[in-house]
mmCIF file of C-alpha atoms in Angstrom:
data_model
loop_
_atom_site.group_PDB
_atom_site.id
_atom_site.type_symbol
_atom_site.label_atom_id
_atom_site.label_comp_id
_atom_site.label_asym_id
_atom_site.label_seq_id
_atom_site.Cartn_x
_atom_site.Cartn_y
_atom_site.Cartn_z
ATOM 1 C CA UNK A 203 113.006 73.935 75.274
ATOM 2 C CA UNK A 204 110.888 76.133 72.958
ATOM 3 C CA UNK A 205 112.684 79.367 72.058
ATOM 4 C CA UNK A 206 111.164 82.679 73.068
ATOM 5 C CA UNK A 207 109.083 81.554 76.011
ATOM 6 C CA UNK A 208 106.940 84.542 77.021
ATOM 7 C CA UNK A 209 107.079 85.366 80.732
ATOM 8 C CA UNK A 210 104.515 87.074 82.946
ATOM 9 C CA UNK A 211 105.700 88.518 86.256
ATOM 10 C CA UNK A 212 102.560 88.796 88.360
ATOM 11 C CA UNK A 213 101.769 90.635 91.581
ATOM 12 C CA UNK A 214 104.114 93.577 91.038
ATOM 13 C CA UNK A 215 103.798 96.491 93.455
ATOM 14 C CA UNK A 216 107.050 98.453 93.065
ATOM 15 C CA UNK A 217 108.163 100.565 90.110
ATOM 16 C CA UNK A 218 111.772 99.319 90.375
ATOM 17 C CA UNK A 219 110.540 95.757 89.965
ATOM 18 C CA UNK A 220 108.396 96.745 86.981
ATOM 19 C CA UNK A 221 111.546 98.226 85.404
ATOM 20 C CA UNK A 222 113.639 95.133 86.209
ATOM 21 C CA UNK A 223 110.968 92.814 84.743
ATOM 22 C CA UNK A 224 110.827 94.891 81.559
ATOM 23 C CA UNK A 225 114.608 95.100 81.178
ATOM 24 C CA UNK A 226 114.999 91.350 81.765
ATOM 25 C CA UNK A 227 112.543 90.560 78.975
ATOM 26 C CA UNK A 228 109.126 89.972 80.554
ATOM 27 C CA UNK A 229 106.303 90.070 78.005
ATOM 28 C CA UNK A 230 103.518 90.606 80.559
ATOM 29 C CA UNK A 231 103.286 92.287 83.965
ATOM 30 C CA UNK A 232 100.428 91.517 86.331
ATOM 31 C CA UNK A 233 98.745 93.728 88.915
ATOM 32 C CA UNK A 234 96.554 92.129 91.571
ATOM 33 C CA UNK A 235 93.169 93.562 92.566
ATOM 34 C CA UNK A 236 92.076 91.222 95.350
ATOM 35 C CA UNK A 237 92.058 92.569 98.918
ATOM 36 C CA UNK A 238 92.875 89.200 100.512
ATOM 37 C CA UNK A 239 96.154 88.998 98.586
ATOM 38 C CA UNK A 240 99.438 90.380 99.973
ATOM 39 C CA UNK A 241 99.967 91.677 96.411
ATOM 40 C CA UNK A 242 96.732 93.725 96.283
ATOM 41 C CA UNK A 243 97.004 97.236 94.840
ATOM 42 C CA UNK A 244 94.847 100.308 95.193
ATOM 43 C CA UNK A 245 93.725 101.936 91.956
ATOM 44 C CA UNK A 246 95.978 105.002 92.242
ATOM 45 C CA UNK A 247 99.088 102.910 92.874
ATOM 46 C CA UNK A 248 98.194 100.522 90.051
ATOM 47 C CA UNK A 249 97.730 103.444 87.653
ATOM 48 C CA UNK A 250 101.176 104.798 88.605
ATOM 49 C CA UNK A 251 102.819 101.420 88.054
ATOM 50 C CA UNK A 252 101.017 100.859 84.754
ATOM 51 C CA UNK A 253 102.400 104.216 83.611
ATOM 52 C CA UNK A 254 105.925 102.862 84.173
ATOM 53 C CA UNK A 255 105.431 99.861 81.865
ATOM 54 C CA UNK A 256 107.207 100.270 78.511
ATOM 55 C CA UNK A 257 105.302 99.875 75.253
ATOM 56 C CA UNK A 258 105.103 96.315 73.999
ATOM 57 C CA UNK A 259 104.674 94.735 77.438
ATOM 58 C CA UNK A 260 101.105 93.686 78.231
ATOM 59 C CA UNK A 261 99.587 95.067 81.447
ATOM 60 C CA UNK A 262 97.284 92.490 83.028
ATOM 61 C CA UNK A 263 94.785 93.009 85.869
ATOM 62 C CA UNK A 264 94.211 89.927 88.028
ATOM 63 C CA UNK A 265 90.725 89.889 89.564
ATOM 64 C CA UNK A 266 88.748 87.283 91.509
ATOM 65 C CA UNK A 267 84.976 87.045 90.997
ATOM 66 C CA UNK A 268 84.885 90.802 90.402
ATOM 67 C CA UNK A 269 81.544 92.540 89.840
ATOM 68 C CA UNK A 270 80.905 94.804 86.855
ATOM 69 C CA UNK A 271 81.220 97.810 89.180
ATOM 70 C CA UNK A 272 84.608 96.642 90.450
ATOM 71 C CA UNK A 273 85.838 96.001 86.923
ATOM 72 C CA UNK A 274 84.470 99.375 85.773
ATOM 73 C CA UNK A 275 86.555 101.068 88.483
ATOM 74 C CA UNK A 276 89.730 99.150 87.593
ATOM 75 C CA UNK A 277 89.442 99.626 83.832
ATOM 76 C CA UNK A 278 88.484 103.286 84.306
ATOM 77 C CA UNK A 279 91.542 104.049 86.447
ATOM 78 C CA UNK A 280 94.304 101.837 85.080
ATOM 79 C CA UNK A 281 95.496 101.566 81.446
ATOM 80 C CA UNK A 282 95.319 97.822 80.784
ATOM 81 C CA UNK A 283 95.839 95.366 77.945
ATOM 82 C CA UNK A 284 94.167 92.282 79.428
ATOM 83 C CA UNK A 285 91.890 91.112 82.245
ATOM 84 C CA UNK A 286 92.753 87.913 84.121
ATOM 85 C CA UNK A 287 89.822 86.204 85.838
ATOM 86 C CA UNK A 288 91.108 84.049 88.668
ATOM 87 C CA UNK A 289 87.927 83.116 90.501
ATOM 88 C CA UNK A 290 84.941 80.862 89.842
ATOM 89 C CA UNK A 291 83.768 82.787 86.782
ATOM 90 C CA UNK A 292 81.717 80.663 84.379
ATOM 91 C CA UNK A 293 82.395 80.599 80.616
ATOM 92 C CA UNK A 294 79.288 82.809 80.260
ATOM 93 C CA UNK A 295 80.772 85.346 82.673
ATOM 94 C CA UNK A 296 84.075 85.323 80.803
ATOM 95 C CA UNK A 297 82.250 86.109 77.540
ATOM 96 C CA UNK A 298 80.242 88.830 79.285
ATOM 97 C CA UNK A 299 83.366 90.533 80.663
ATOM 98 C CA UNK A 300 85.064 90.387 77.278
ATOM 99 C CA UNK A 301 82.060 91.933 75.539
ATOM 100 C CA UNK A 302 81.552 94.645 78.164
ATOM 101 C CA UNK A 303 85.140 95.855 78.430
ATOM 102 C CA UNK A 304 86.523 95.111 74.966
ATOM 103 C CA UNK A 305 89.743 93.745 76.422
ATOM 104 C CA UNK A 306 91.233 90.284 75.916
ATOM 105 C CA UNK A 307 90.407 87.978 78.824
ATOM 106 C CA UNK A 308 92.641 85.301 80.327
ATOM 107 C CA UNK A 309 90.842 82.702 82.467
ATOM 108 C CA UNK A 310 92.719 80.843 85.169
ATOM 109 C CA UNK A 311 91.982 77.125 85.492
ATOM 110 C CA UNK A 312 93.121 75.200 88.552
ATOM 111 C CA UNK A 313 94.544 71.729 87.922
ATOM 112 C CA UNK A 314 95.265 68.981 90.432
ATOM 113 C CA UNK A 315 94.365 65.861 88.429
ATOM 114 C CA UNK A 316 93.592 64.796 84.856
ATOM 115 C CA UNK A 317 89.822 65.337 85.230
ATOM 116 C CA UNK A 318 90.425 69.068 85.813
ATOM 117 C CA UNK A 319 91.674 69.399 82.234
ATOM 118 C CA UNK A 320 88.105 69.158 80.905
ATOM 119 C CA UNK A 321 87.696 72.790 82.053
ATOM 120 C CA UNK A 322 90.133 73.840 79.360
ATOM 121 C CA UNK A 323 87.780 72.958 76.520
ATOM 122 C CA UNK A 324 84.855 74.523 78.391
ATOM 123 C CA UNK A 325 86.611 77.906 78.565
ATOM 124 C CA UNK A 326 88.401 77.827 75.210
ATOM 125 C CA UNK A 327 85.519 79.405 73.305
ATOM 126 C CA UNK A 328 84.986 82.274 75.749
ATOM 127 C CA UNK A 329 88.534 83.224 76.800
ATOM 128 C CA UNK A 330 91.331 84.655 74.659
ATOM 129 C CA UNK A 331 93.970 82.898 76.735
ATOM 130 C CA UNK A 332 94.058 80.297 79.508
ATOM 131 C CA UNK A 333 96.236 80.245 82.616
ATOM 132 C CA UNK A 334 96.802 76.659 83.744
ATOM 133 C CA UNK A 335 97.568 76.940 87.464
ATOM 134 C CA UNK A 336 97.806 74.600 90.434
ATOM 135 C CA UNK A 337 94.416 74.165 92.088
ATOM 136 C CA UNK A 338 94.510 75.852 95.520
ATOM 137 C CA UNK A 339 94.266 73.621 98.594
ATOM 138 C CA UNK A 340 90.775 73.252 100.063
ATOM 139 C CA UNK A 341 89.948 76.236 102.261
ATOM 140 C CA UNK A 342 92.779 78.409 100.863
ATOM 141 C CA UNK A 343 92.235 82.173 101.051
ATOM 142 C CA UNK A 344 93.918 82.758 97.688
ATOM 143 C CA UNK A 345 92.964 81.164 94.360
ATOM 144 C CA UNK A 346 96.574 81.462 93.157
ATOM 145 C CA UNK A 347 99.971 82.727 94.249
ATOM 146 C CA UNK A 348 100.245 79.907 96.777
ATOM 147 C CA UNK A 349 103.577 78.645 95.468
ATOM 148 C CA UNK A 350 102.074 75.237 94.653
ATOM 149 C CA UNK A 351 102.915 73.187 91.591
ATOM 150 C CA UNK A 352 100.885 70.361 90.051
ATOM 151 C CA UNK A 353 102.051 67.297 88.125
ATOM 152 C CA UNK A 354 103.239 68.866 84.880
ATOM 153 C CA UNK A 355 103.161 65.477 83.154
ATOM 154 C CA UNK A 356 99.374 65.942 82.971
ATOM 155 C CA UNK A 357 100.034 68.521 80.243
ATOM 156 C CA UNK A 358 102.645 66.538 78.313
ATOM 157 C CA UNK A 359 101.829 66.334 74.611
ATOM 158 C CA UNK A 360 98.838 68.681 74.933
ATOM 159 C CA UNK A 361 100.278 71.630 73.048
ATOM 160 C CA UNK A 362 97.380 72.027 70.679
ATOM 161 C CA UNK A 363 94.578 73.585 72.660
ATOM 162 C CA UNK A 364 92.560 76.042 70.656
ATOM 163 C CA UNK A 365 93.751 79.084 72.596
ATOM 164 C CA UNK A 366 97.169 80.261 73.786
ATOM 165 C CA UNK A 367 97.879 79.109 77.324
ATOM 166 C CA UNK A 368 100.254 79.984 80.109
ATOM 167 C CA UNK A 369 101.707 77.678 82.760
ATOM 168 C CA UNK A 370 101.588 78.826 86.389
ATOM 169 C CA UNK A 371 101.869 77.375 89.855
ATOM 170 C CA UNK A 372 104.990 76.912 91.955
ATOM 171 C CA UNK A 373 107.443 77.939 89.232
ATOM 172 C CA UNK A 374 110.921 79.065 90.331
ATOM 173 C CA UNK A 375 114.270 79.704 88.678
ATOM 174 C CA UNK A 376 115.255 76.171 89.689
ATOM 175 C CA UNK A 377 112.328 74.316 88.093
ATOM 176 C CA UNK A 378 110.985 76.464 85.263
ATOM 177 C CA UNK A 379 113.205 74.952 82.539
ATOM 178 C CA UNK A 380 112.024 71.455 83.504
ATOM 179 C CA UNK A 381 108.387 72.615 83.609
ATOM 180 C CA UNK A 382 108.723 74.029 80.099
ATOM 181 C CA UNK A 383 110.384 70.834 78.883
ATOM 182 C CA UNK A 384 107.656 68.590 80.305
ATOM 183 C CA UNK A 385 104.659 70.650 79.219
ATOM 184 C CA UNK A 386 105.790 72.359 76.015
ATOM 185 C CA UNK A 387 104.554 75.648 77.486
ATOM 186 C CA UNK A 388 105.273 78.699 75.345
ATOM 187 C CA UNK A 389 104.253 81.063 78.140
ATOM 188 C CA UNK A 390 104.858 80.963 81.910
ATOM 189 C CA UNK A 391 103.625 83.004 84.849
ATOM 190 C CA UNK A 392 105.412 83.561 88.176
ATOM 191 C CA UNK A 393 104.529 85.435 91.346
ATOM 192 C CA UNK A 394 105.606 83.819 94.627
ATOM 193 C CA UNK A 395 108.592 82.195 92.861
ATOM 194 C CA UNK A 396 110.324 85.600 92.588
ATOM 195 C CA UNK A 397 109.594 86.686 96.158
ATOM 196 C CA UNK A 398 111.532 86.579 99.420
ATOM 197 C CA UNK A 399 108.244 86.749 101.402
ATOM 198 C CA UNK A 400 104.573 86.954 100.345
ATOM 199 C CA UNK A 401 104.195 90.105 98.260
ATOM 200 C CA UNK A 402 107.928 90.994 98.481
ATOM 201 C CA UNK A 403 109.392 90.726 94.999
ATOM 202 C CA UNK A 404 113.171 90.475 94.561
ATOM 203 C CA UNK A 405 114.995 92.008 91.596
ATOM 204 C CA UNK A 406 117.699 89.321 91.493
ATOM 205 C CA UNK A 407 115.085 86.542 91.535
ATOM 206 C CA UNK A 408 113.125 88.226 88.715
ATOM 207 C CA UNK A 409 116.281 88.418 86.578
ATOM 208 C CA UNK A 410 117.272 84.831 87.404
ATOM 209 C CA UNK A 411 113.808 83.501 86.566
ATOM 210 C CA UNK A 412 113.751 85.209 83.177
ATOM 211 C CA UNK A 413 117.266 83.950 82.443
ATOM 212 C CA UNK A 414 116.227 80.375 83.375
ATOM 213 C CA UNK A 415 113.334 80.449 80.872
ATOM 214 C CA UNK A 416 115.834 81.143 78.104
ATOM 215 C CA UNK A 417 117.589 77.851 78.844
#
């Protein structure tokens, strides 16, 4: 397993869980701005939580097909280090968002089969980072956070994409070490895998997940 795998705990909504994630060694924390998600935050609450994040941990806003006005409101209210675009944004839109807001942009790419990997090269020029996630089932309300994994063998031996990438989708304390081994991921993202119910994070699960990534 690669040493120093960077972990993102996404969908946080409680200051105790932000503290636990930071103390356990998370490198990123994610806040969700998508009303259909059980992890959605209002701007005031997100600003409070972001204020609790220690220096050196990246604060990431997850958005889905957000308009400029919506992004203006988020960036204006919440101190952030990165924007995560988790919808159907085109490479052109990714570049536009990056230029407008001056923040690094991570683009989520849904994978179910080998042909989906062509998206990675398409977005590599525009995005600063890529989030390789399980493609949501047809008709799903949420583009991510569904607790689904994909066949990690699709990523085996593909460590050399032009941009840093993060593995997501169905990761748990039980399977994350194997996922890292199969894919060579240097970064992983978890949301539902550290919850007891949708949107309900658990401190013990957060700690156990971070411990599992350290082998």
